[in-house]
PDB file of C-alpha atoms in Angstrom:
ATOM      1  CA  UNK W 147      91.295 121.418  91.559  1.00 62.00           C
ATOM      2  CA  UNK W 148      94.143 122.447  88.761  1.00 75.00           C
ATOM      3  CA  UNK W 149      96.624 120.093  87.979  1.00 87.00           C
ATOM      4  CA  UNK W 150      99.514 121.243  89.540  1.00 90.00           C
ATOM      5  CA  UNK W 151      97.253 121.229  93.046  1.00 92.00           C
ATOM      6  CA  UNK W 152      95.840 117.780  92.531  1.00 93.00           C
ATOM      7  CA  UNK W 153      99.916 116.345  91.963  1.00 94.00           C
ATOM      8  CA  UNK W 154     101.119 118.212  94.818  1.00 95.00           C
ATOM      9  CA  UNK W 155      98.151 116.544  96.982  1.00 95.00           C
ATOM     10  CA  UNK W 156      99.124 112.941  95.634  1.00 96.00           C
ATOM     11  CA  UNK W 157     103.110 113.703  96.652  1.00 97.00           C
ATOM     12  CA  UNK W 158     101.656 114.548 100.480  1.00 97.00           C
ATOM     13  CA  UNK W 159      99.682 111.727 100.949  1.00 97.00           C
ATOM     14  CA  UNK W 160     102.124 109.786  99.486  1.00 97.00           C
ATOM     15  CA  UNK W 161     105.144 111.391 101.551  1.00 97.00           C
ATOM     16  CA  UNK W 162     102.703 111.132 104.816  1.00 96.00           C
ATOM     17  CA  UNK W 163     102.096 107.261 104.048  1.00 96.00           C
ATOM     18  CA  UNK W 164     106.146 106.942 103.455  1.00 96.00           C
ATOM     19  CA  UNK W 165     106.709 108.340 106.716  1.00 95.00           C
ATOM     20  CA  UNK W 166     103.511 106.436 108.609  1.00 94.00           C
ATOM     21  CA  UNK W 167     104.923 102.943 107.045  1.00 93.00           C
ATOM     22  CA  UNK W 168     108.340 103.772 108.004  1.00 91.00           C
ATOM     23  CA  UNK W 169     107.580 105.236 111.711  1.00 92.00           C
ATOM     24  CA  UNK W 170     104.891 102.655 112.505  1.00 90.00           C
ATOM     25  CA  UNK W 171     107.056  99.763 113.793  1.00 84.00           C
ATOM     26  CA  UNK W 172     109.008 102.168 116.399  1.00 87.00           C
ATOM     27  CA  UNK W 173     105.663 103.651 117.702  1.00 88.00           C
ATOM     28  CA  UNK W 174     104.442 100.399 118.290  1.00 86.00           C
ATOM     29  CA  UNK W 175     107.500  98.688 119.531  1.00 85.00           C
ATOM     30  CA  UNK W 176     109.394 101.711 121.185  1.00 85.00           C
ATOM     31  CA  UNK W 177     112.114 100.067 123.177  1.00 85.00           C
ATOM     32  CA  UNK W 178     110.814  97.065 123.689  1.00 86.00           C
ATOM     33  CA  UNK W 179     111.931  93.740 122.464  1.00 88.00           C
ATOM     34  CA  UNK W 180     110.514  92.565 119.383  1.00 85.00           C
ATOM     35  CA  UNK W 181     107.991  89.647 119.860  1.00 88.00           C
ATOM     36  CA  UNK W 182     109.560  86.188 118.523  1.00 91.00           C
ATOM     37  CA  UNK W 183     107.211  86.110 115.558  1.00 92.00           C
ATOM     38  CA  UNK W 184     108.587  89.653 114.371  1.00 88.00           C
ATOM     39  CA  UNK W 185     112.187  88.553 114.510  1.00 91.00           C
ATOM     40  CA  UNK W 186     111.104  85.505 112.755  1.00 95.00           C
ATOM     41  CA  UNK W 187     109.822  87.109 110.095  1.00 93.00           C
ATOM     42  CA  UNK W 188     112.777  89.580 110.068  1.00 90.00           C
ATOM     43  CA  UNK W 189     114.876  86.950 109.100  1.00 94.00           C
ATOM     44  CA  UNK W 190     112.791  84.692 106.111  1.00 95.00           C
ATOM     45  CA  UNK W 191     111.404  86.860 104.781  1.00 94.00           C
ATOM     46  CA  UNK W 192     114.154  88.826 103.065  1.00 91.00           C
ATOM     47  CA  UNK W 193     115.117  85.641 100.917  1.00 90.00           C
ATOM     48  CA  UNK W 194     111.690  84.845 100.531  1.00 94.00           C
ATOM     49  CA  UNK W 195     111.062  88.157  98.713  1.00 93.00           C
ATOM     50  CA  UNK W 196     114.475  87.907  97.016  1.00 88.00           C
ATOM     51  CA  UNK W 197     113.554  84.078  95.612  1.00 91.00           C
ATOM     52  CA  UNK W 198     109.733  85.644  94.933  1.00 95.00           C
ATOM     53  CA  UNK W 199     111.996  88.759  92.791  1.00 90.00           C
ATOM     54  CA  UNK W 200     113.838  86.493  90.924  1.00 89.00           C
ATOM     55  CA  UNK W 201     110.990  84.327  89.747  1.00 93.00           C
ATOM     56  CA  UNK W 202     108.813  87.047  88.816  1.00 93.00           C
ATOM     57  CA  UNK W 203     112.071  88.613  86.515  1.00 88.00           C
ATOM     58  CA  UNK W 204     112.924  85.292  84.735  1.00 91.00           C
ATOM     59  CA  UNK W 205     108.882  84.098  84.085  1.00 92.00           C
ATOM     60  CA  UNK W 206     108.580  85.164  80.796  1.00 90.00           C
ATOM     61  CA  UNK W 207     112.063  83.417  79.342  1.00 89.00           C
ATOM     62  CA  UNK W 208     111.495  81.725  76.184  1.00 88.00           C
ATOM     63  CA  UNK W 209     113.900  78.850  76.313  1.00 87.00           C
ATOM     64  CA  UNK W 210     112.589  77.534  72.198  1.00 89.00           C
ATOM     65  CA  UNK W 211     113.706  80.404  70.775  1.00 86.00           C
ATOM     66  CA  UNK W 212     117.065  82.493  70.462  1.00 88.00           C
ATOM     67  CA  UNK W 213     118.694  83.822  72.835  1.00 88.00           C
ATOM     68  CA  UNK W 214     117.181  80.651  75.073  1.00 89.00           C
ATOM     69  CA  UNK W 215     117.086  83.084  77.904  1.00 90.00           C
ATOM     70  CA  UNK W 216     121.328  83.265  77.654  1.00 92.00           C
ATOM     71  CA  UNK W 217     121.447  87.008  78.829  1.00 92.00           C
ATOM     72  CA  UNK W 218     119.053  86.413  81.977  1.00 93.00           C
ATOM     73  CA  UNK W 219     120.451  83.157  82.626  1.00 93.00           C
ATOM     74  CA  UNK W 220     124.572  84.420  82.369  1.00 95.00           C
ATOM     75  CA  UNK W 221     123.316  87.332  84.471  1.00 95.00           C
ATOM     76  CA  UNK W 222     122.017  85.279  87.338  1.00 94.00           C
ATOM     77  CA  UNK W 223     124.819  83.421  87.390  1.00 95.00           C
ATOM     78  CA  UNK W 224     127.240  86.181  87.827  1.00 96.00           C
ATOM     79  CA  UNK W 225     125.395  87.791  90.380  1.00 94.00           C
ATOM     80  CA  UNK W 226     124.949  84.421  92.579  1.00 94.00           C
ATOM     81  CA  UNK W 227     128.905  83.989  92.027  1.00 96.00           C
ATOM     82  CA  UNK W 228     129.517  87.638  92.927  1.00 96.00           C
ATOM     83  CA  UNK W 229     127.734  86.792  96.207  1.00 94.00           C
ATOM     84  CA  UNK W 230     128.528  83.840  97.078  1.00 95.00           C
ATOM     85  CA  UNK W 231     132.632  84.650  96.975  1.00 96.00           C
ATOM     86  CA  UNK W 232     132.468  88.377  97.620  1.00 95.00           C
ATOM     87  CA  UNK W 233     129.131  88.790  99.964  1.00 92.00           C
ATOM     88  CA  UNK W 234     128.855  92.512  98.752  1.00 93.00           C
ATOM     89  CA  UNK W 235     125.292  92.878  97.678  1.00 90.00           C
ATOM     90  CA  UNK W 236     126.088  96.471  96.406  1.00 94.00           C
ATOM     91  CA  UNK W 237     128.672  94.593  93.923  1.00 95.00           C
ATOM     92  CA  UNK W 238     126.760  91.846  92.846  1.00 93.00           C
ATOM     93  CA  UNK W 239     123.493  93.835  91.483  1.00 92.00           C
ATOM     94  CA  UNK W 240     126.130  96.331  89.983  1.00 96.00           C
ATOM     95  CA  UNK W 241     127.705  93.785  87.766  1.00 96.00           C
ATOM     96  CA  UNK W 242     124.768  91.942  87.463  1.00 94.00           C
ATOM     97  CA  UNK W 243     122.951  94.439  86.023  1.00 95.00           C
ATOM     98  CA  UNK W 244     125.118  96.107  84.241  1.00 97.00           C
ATOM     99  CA  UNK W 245     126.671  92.929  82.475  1.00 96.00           C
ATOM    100  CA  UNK W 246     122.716  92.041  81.431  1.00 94.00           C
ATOM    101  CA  UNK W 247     122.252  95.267  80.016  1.00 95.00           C
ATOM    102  CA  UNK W 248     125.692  95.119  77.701  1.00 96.00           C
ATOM    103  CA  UNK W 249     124.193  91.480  77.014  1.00 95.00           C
ATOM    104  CA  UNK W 250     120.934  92.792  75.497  1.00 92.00           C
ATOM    105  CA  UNK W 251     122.073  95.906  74.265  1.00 95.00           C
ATOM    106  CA  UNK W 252     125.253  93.578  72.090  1.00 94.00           C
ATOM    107  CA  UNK W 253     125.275  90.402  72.191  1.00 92.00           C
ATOM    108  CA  UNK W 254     122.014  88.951  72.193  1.00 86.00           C
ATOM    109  CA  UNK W 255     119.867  92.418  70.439  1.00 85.00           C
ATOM    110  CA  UNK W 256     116.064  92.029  70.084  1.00 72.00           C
TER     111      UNK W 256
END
């Protein structure tokens, strides 16, 4: 199989796993009410993932040497400010990301 065959197979499967992952829950469901477990999970796990995100991004700070982890650090503050008074998620990882980027790229430079 040539290369440009054995990519295009990869982006099918992949497309027809997209779509099975996506469509599952309403096959299964349909119109019925979701079981309480479902809507349970619906609802933690969201900040659970977010909280599990956040960890995994700030693991590797060194707080010994400079910058002491002031770009991540500034950048998680901002965005949990952002949230907390403007509850626009779209805003928050804008600025958030956008003021750690200037941060590494000017302030604080590897």
């Amino acid at each position: 199989m040539g290369n440009n065959a054995y990519a295009a197979a990869v982006i099918a499967v992949c497309a027809v796993v997209t779509l099975l992952t996506r469509a599952l829950p309403f096959l299964v469901f349909g119109k019925r009410p979701l079981p309480g477990m479902m809507r349970y999970l619906g609802n933690v796990l969201p900040p659970a993932i977010m909280v599990i995100l956040v960890c995994y991004c700030l693991r590797n700070l060194n707080f010994t040497a400079f910058p002491f982890g002031l770009a991540e650090i500034l950048s998680c503050v901002v965005v949990a400010l952002l949230q907390w008074f403007r509850k626009n998620i779209y805003l928050s990882i804008l600025v958030g990301t956008v003021l750690y980027m200037v941060l590494i790229r000017t302030v604080f430079p590897a």
